[in-house]
PDB file of C-alpha atoms and ligand atoms in Angstrom:
ATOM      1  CA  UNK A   1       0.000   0.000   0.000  1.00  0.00           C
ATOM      2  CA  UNK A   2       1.243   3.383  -0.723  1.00  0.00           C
ATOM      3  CA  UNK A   3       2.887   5.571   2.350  1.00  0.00           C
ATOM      4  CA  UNK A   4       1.289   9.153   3.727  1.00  0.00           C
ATOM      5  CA  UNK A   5       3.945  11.274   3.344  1.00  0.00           C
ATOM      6  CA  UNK A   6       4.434  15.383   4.394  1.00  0.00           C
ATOM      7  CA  UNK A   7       7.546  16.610   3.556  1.00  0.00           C
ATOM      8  CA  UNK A   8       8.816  20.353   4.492  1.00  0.00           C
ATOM      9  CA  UNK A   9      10.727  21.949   1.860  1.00  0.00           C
ATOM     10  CA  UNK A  10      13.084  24.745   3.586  1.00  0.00           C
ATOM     11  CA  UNK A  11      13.972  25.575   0.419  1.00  0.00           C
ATOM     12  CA  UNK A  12      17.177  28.389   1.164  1.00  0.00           C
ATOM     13  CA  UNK A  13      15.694  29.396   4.665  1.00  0.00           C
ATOM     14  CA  UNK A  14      16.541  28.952   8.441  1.00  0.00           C
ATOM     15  CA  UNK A  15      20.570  29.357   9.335  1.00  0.00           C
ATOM     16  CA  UNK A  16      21.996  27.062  11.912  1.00  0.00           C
ATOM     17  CA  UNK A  17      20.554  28.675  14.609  1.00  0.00           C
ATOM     18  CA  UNK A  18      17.000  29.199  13.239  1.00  0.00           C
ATOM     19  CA  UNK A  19      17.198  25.583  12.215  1.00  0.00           C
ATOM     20  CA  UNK A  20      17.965  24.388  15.690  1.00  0.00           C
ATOM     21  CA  UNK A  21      15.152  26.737  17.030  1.00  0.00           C
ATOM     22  CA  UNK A  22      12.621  24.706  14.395  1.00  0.00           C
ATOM     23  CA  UNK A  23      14.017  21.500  15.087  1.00  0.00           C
ATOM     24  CA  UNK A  24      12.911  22.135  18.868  1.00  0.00           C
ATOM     25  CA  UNK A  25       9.959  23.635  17.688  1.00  0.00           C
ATOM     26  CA  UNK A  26       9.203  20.280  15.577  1.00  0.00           C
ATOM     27  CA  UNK A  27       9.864  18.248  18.410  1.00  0.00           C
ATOM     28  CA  UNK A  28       7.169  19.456  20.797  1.00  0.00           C
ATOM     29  CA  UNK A  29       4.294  18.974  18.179  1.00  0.00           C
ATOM     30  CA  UNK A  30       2.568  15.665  18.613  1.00  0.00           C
ATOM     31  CA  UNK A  31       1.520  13.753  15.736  1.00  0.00           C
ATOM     32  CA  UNK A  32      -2.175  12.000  15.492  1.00  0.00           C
ATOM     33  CA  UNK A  33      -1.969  11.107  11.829  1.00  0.00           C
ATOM     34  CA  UNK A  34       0.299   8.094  10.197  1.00  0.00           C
ATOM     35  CA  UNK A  35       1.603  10.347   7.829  1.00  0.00           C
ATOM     36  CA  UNK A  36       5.299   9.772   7.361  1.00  0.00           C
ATOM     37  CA  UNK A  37       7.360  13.347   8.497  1.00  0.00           C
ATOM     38  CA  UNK A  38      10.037  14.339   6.203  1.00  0.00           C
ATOM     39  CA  UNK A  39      11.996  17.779   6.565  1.00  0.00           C
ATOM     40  CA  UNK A  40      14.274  18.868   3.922  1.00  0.00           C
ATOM     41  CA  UNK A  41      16.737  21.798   5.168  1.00  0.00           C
ATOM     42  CA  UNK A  42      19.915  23.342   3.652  1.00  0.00           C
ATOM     43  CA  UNK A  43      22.889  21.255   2.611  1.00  0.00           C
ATOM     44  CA  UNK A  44      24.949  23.160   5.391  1.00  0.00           C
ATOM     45  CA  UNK A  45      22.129  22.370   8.122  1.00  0.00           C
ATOM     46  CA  UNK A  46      21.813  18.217   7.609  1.00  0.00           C
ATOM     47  CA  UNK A  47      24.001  16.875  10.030  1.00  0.00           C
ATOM     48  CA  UNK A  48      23.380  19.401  12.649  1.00  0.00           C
ATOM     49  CA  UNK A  49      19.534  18.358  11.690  1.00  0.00           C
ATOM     50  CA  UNK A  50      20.295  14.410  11.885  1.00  0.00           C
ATOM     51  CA  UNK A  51      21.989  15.190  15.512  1.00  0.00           C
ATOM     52  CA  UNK A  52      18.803  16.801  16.758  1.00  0.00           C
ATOM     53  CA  UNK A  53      16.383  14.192  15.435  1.00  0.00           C
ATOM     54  CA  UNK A  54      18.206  11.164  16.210  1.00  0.00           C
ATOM     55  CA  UNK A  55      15.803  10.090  18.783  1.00  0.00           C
ATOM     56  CA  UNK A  56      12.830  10.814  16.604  1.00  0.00           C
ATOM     57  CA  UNK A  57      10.833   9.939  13.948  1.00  0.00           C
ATOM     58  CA  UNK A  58      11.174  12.739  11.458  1.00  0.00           C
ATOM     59  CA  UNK A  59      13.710  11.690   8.207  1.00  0.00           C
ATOM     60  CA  UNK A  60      15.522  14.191   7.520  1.00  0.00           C
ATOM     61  CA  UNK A  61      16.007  14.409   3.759  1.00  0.00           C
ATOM     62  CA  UNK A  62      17.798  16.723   1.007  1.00  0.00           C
ATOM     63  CA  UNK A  63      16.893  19.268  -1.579  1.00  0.00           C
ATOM     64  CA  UNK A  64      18.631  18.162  -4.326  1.00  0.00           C
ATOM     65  CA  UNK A  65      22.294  16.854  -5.707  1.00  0.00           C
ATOM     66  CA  UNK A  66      24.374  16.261  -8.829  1.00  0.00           C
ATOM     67  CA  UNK A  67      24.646  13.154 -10.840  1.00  0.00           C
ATOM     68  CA  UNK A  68      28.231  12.434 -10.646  1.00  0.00           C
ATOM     69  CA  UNK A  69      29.817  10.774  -7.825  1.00  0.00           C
ATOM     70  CA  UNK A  70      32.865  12.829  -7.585  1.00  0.00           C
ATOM     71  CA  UNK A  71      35.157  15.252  -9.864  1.00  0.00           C
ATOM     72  CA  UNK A  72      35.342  19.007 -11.095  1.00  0.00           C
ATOM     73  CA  UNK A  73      32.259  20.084 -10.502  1.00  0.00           C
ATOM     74  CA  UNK A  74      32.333  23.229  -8.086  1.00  0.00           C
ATOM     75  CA  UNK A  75      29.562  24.111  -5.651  1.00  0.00           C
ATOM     76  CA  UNK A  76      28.262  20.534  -6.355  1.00  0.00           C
ATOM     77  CA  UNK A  77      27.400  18.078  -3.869  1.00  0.00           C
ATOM     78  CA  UNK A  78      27.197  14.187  -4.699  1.00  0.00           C
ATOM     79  CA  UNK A  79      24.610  11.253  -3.574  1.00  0.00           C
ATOM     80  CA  UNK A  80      27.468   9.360  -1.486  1.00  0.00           C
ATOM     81  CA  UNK A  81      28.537  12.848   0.280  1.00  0.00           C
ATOM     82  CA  UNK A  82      24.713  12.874   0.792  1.00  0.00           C
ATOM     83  CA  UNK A  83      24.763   9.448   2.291  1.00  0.00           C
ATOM     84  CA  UNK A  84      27.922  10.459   4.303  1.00  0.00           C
ATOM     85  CA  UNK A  85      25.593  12.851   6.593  1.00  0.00           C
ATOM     86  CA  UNK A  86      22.761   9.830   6.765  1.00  0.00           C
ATOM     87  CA  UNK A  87      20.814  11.521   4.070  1.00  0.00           C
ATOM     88  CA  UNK A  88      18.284   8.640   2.747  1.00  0.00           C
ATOM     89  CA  UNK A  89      16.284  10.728   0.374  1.00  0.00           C
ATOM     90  CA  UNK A  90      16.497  13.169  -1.993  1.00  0.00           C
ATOM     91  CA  UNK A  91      14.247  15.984  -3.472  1.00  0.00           C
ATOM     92  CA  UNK A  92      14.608  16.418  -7.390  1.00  0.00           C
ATOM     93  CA  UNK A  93      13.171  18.105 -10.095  1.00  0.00           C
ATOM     94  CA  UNK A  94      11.958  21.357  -8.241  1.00  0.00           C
ATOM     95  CA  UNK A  95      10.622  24.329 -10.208  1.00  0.00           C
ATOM     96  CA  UNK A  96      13.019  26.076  -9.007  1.00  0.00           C
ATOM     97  CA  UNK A  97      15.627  24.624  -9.997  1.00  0.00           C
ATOM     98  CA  UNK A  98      14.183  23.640 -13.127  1.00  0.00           C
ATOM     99  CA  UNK A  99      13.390  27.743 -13.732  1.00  0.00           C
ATOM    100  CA  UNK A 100      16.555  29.176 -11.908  1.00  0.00           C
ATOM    101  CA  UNK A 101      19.091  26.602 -12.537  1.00  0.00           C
ATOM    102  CA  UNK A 102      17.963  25.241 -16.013  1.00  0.00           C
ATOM    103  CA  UNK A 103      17.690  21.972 -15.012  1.00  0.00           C
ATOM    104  CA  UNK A 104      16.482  19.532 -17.981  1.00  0.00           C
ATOM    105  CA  UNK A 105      14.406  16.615 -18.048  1.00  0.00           C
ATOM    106  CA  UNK A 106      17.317  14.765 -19.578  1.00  0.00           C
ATOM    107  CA  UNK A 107      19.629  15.897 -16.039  1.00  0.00           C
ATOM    108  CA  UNK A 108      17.376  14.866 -14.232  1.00  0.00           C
ATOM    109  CA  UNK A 109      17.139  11.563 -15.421  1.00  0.00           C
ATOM    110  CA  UNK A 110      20.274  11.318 -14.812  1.00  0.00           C
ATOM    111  CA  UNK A 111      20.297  12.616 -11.282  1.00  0.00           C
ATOM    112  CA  UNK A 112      17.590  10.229 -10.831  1.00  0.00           C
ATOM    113  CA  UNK A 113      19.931   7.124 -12.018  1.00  0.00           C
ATOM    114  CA  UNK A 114      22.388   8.442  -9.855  1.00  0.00           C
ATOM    115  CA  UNK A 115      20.192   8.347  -6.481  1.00  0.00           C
ATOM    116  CA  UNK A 116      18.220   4.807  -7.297  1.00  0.00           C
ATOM    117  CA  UNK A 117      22.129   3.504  -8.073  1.00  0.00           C
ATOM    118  CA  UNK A 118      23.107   4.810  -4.507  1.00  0.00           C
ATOM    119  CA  UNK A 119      19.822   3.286  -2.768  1.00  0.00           C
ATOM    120  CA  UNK A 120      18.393   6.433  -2.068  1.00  0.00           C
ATOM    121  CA  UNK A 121      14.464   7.673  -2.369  1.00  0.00           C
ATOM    122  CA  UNK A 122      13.531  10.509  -4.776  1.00  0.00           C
ATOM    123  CA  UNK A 123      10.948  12.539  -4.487  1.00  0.00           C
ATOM    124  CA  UNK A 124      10.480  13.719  -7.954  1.00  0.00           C
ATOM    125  CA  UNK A 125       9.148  17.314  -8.399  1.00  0.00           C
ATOM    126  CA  UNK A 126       6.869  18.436 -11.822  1.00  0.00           C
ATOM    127  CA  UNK A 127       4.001  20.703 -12.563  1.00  0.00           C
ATOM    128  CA  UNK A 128       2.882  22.789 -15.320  1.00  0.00           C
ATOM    129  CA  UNK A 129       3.065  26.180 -15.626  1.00  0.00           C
ATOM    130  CA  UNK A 130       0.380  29.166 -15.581  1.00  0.00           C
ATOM    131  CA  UNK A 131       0.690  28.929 -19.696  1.00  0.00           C
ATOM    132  CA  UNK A 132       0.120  25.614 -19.547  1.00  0.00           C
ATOM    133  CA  UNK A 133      -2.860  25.128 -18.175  1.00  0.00           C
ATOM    134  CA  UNK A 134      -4.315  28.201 -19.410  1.00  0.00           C
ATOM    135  CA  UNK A 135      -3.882  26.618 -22.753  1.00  0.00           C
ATOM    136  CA  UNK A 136      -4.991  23.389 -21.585  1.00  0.00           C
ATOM    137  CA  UNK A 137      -1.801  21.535 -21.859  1.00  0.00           C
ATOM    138  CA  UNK A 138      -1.088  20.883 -18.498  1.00  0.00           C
ATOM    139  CA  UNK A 139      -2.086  17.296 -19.055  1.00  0.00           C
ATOM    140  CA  UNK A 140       0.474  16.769 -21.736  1.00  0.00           C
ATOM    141  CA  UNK A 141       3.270  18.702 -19.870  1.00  0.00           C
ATOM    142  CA  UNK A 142       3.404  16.941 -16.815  1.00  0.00           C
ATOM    143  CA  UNK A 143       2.967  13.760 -18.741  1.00  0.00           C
ATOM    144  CA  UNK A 144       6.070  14.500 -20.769  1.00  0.00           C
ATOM    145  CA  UNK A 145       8.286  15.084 -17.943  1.00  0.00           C
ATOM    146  CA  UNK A 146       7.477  12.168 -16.080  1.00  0.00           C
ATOM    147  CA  UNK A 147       7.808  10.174 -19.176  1.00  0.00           C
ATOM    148  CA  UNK A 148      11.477  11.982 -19.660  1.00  0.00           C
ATOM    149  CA  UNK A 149      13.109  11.744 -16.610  1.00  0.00           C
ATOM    150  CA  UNK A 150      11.370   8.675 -15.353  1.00  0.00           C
ATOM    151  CA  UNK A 151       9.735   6.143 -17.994  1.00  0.00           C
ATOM    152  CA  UNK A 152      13.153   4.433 -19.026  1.00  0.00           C
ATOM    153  CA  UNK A 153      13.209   2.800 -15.114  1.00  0.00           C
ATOM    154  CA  UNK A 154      12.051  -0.503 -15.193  1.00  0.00           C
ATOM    155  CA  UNK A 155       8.955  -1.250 -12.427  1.00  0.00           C
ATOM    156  CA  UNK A 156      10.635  -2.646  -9.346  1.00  0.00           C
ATOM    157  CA  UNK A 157      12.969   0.938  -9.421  1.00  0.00           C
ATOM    158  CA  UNK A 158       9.844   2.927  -8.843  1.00  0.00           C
ATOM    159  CA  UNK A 159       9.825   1.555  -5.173  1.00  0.00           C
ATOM    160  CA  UNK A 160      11.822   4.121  -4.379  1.00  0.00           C
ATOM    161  CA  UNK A 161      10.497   6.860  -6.162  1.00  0.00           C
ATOM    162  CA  UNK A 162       7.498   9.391  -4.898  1.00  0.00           C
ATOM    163  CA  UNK A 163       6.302  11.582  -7.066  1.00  0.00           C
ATOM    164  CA  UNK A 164       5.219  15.273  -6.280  1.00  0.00           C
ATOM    165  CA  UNK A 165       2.795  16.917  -8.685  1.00  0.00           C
ATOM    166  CA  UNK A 166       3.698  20.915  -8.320  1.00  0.00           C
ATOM    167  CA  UNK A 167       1.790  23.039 -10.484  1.00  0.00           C
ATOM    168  CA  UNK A 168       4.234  26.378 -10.734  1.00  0.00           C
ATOM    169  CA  UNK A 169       1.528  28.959 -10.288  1.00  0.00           C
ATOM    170  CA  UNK A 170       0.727  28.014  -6.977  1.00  0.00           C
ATOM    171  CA  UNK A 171       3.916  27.851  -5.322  1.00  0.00           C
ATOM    172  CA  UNK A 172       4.281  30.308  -2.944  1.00  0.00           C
ATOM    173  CA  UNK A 173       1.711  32.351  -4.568  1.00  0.00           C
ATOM    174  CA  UNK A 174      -1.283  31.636  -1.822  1.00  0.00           C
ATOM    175  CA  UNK A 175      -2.714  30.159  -4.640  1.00  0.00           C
ATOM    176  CA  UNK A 176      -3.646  26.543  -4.111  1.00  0.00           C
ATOM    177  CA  UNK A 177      -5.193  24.275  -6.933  1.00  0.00           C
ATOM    178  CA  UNK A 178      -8.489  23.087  -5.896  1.00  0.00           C
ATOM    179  CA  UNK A 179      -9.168  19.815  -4.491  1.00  0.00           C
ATOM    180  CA  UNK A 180     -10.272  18.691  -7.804  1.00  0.00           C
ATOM    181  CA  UNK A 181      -7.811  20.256  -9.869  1.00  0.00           C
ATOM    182  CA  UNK A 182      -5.476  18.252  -7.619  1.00  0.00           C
ATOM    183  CA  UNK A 183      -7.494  15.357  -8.043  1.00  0.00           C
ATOM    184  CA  UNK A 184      -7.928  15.355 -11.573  1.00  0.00           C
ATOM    185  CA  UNK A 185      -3.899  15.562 -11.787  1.00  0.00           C
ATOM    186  CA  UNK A 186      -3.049  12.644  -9.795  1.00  0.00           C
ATOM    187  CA  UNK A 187      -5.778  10.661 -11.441  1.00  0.00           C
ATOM    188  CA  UNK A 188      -4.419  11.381 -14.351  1.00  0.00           C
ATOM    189  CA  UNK A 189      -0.623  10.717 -13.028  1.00  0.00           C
ATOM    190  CA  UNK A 190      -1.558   7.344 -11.787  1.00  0.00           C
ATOM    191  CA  UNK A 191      -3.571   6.290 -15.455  1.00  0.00           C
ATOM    192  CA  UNK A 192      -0.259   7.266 -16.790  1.00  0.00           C
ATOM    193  CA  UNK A 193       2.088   5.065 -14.818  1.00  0.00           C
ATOM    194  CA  UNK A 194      -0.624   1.997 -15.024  1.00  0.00           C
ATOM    195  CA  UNK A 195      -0.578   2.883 -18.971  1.00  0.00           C
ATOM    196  CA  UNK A 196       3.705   2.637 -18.872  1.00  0.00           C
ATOM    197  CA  UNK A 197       3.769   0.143 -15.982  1.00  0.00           C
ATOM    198  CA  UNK A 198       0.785  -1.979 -14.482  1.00  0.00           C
ATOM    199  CA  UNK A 199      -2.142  -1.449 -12.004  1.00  0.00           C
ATOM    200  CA  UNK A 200       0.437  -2.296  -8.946  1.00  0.00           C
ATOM    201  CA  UNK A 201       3.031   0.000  -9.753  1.00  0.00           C
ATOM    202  CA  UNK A 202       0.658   2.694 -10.599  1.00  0.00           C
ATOM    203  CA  UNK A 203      -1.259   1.799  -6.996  1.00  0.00           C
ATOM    204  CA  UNK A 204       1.764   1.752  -5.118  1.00  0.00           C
ATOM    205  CA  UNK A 205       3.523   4.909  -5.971  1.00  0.00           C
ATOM    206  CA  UNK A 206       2.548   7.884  -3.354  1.00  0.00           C
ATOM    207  CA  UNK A 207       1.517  11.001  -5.489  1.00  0.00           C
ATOM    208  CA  UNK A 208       1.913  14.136  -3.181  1.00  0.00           C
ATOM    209  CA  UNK A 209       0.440  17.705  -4.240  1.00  0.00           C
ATOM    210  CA  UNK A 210       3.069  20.872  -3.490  1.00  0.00           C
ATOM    211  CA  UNK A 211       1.626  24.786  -3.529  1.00  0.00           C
ATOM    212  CA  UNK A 212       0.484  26.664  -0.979  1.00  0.00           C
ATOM    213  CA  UNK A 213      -0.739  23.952   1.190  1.00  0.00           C
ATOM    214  CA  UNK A 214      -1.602  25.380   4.280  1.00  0.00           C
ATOM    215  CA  UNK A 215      -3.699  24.053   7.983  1.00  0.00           C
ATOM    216  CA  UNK A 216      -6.825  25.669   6.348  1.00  0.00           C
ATOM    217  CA  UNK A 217      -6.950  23.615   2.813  1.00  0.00           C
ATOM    218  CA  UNK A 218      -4.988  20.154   3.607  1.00  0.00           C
ATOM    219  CA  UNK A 219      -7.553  18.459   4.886  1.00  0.00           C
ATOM    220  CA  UNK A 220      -9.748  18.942   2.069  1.00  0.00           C
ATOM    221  CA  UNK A 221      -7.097  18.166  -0.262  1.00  0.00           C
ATOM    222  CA  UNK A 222      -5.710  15.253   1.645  1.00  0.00           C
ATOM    223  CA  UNK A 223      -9.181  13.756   1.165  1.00  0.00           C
ATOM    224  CA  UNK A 224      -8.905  13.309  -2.170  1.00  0.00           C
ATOM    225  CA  UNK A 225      -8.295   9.046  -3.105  1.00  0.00           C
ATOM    226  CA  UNK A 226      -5.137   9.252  -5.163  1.00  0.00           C
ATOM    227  CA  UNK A 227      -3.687  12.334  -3.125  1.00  0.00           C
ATOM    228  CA  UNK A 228      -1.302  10.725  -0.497  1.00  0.00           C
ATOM    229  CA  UNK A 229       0.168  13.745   1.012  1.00  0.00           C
ATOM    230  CA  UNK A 230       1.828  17.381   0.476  1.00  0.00           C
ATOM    231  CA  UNK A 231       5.252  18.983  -0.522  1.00  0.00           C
ATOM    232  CA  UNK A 232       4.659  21.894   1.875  1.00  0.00           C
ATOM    233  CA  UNK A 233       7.196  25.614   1.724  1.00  0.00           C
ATOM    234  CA  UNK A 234       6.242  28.240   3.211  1.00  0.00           C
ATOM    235  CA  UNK A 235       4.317  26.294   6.237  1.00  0.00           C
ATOM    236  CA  UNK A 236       6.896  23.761   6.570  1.00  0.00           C
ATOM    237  CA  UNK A 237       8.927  26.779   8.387  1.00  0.00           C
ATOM    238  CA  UNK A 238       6.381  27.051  11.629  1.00  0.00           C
ATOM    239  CA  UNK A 239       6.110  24.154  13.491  1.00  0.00           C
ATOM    240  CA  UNK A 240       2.063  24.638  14.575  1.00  0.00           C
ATOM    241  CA  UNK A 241       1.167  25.063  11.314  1.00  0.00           C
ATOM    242  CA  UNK A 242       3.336  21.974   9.412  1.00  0.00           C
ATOM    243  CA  UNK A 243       2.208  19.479  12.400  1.00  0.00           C
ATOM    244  CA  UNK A 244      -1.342  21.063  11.230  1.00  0.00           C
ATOM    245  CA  UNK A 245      -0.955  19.858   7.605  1.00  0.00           C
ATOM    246  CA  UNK A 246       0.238  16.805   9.035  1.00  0.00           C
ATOM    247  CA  UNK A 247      -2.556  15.787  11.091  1.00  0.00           C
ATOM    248  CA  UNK A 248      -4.583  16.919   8.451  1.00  0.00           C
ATOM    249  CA  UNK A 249      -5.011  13.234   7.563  1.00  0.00           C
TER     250      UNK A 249
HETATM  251  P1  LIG B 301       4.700  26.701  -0.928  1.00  0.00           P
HETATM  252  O1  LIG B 301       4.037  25.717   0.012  1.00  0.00           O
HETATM  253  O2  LIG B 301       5.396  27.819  -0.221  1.00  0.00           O
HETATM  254  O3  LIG B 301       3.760  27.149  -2.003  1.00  0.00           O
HETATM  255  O4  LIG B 301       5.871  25.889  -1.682  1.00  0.00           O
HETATM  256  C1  LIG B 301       5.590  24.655  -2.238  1.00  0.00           C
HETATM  257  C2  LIG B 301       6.857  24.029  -2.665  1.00  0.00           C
HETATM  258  O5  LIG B 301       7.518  24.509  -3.557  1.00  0.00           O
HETATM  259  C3  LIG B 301       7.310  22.822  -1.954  1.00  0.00           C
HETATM  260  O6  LIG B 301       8.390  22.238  -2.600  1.00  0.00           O
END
């Protein structure tokens, strides 16, 4: 059965200090749902994260990395340094790094490769842009970059791969899809995988919706059958209100 998963993207927020502050923070929230608890923050913050949450049951996790295992590649950071801090999964694909950093379907496949081959969990980021759905193509865009960066994996490799359907205009915008636009999406996200893979695959494969998820709309969109969690920002940065969005199951 697929996993409940809420994962807090820090994005480039919270120095060591703040992060120690949120850690606490995140630590005196009690959890009523089953929702697996993921936080992502900044490269420089993971092991002083993994040292505050040993005892507990948030993973923490990593925003993104580079494909190659070692060599010239400045600023970089591989999977097996990620694994050197205890790092289990990795975020890819993020709009922003797709729209700031120019990041290709064809990297990320490669990325991808590079994280399954070092036993590590993606959670792979896509989502149409404003454009796109005003011209009714969102459909066909997020079906292409799944099918880029992801269709050549064979179906036991998608085990380790969540997938996190972010349309562009509502990040960080306060501008959520609705329930059913979410809905529709990961409907039509999980017909696509059974189309490329089989019913099982497709079933087993947690779809989470990212953009402007907040305590006041999770629940609702939580409640829709083939969403199985949130990618959440801006609320992942206040304890109360990401341990809201987590009991929001
Ligand atoms: P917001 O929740 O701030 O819209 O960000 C969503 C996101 O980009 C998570 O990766």
């Amino acid at each position: 059965m697929r996993k409940n998963i809420v994962a807090g993207n820090w994005k480039m927020n919270k120095d060591m200090a703040q992060t120690d502050l949120l850690i606490a923070d995140l630590k005196n929230q009690e959890q009523t749902s089953n929702a697996e608890v993921m936080i992502a923050p900044t490269f420089t913050n993971l092991h002083q994260s993994f040292n505050a949450l040993e005892d507990s049951k948030i993973e923490v996790i990593a925003q993104n990395m580079h494909f190659a295992e070692s060599g010239a590649y400045t600023g970089e950071i591989s999977a097996s340094m990620l694994k050197g801090v205890g790092v289990k999964t990795v975020i890819l694909g993020h709009s922003e790094r797709r729209a700031y950093f120019n990041e290709t379907d064809e990297l990320l496949a490669k990325k991808v490769d590079a994280a399954l081959a070092n036993d590590m969990r993606v959670i792979f980021c896509f989502g149409e842009e404003l454009a796109d759905r005003k011209s009714d193509n969102h459909e066909a865009v997020v079906k292409n970059q799944i099918t880029n960066a992801l269709f050549h994996l064979e179906a036991p490799a998608l085990k380790n791969i969540v997938l996190a359907y972010e349309p562009v205009w509502a990040i960080g915008t306060g501008e959520t899809a609705s329930p059913e636009q979410a809905q529709e999406m990961h409907q039509y996200i999980r017909e696509t995988l059974v189309n490329r893979y089989d019913e099982a695959t497709a079933n087993s494969i947690s779809i989470l919706y990212g953009g402007s998820v907040k305590p006041a709309n999770a629940k609702e969109i939580f409640s829709k059958p083939d969403v199985d969690g949130g990618l959440i920002g801006g609320a992942a940065l206040k304890a109360e209100d990401f341990y809201a969005i987590v009991n929001a199951f």
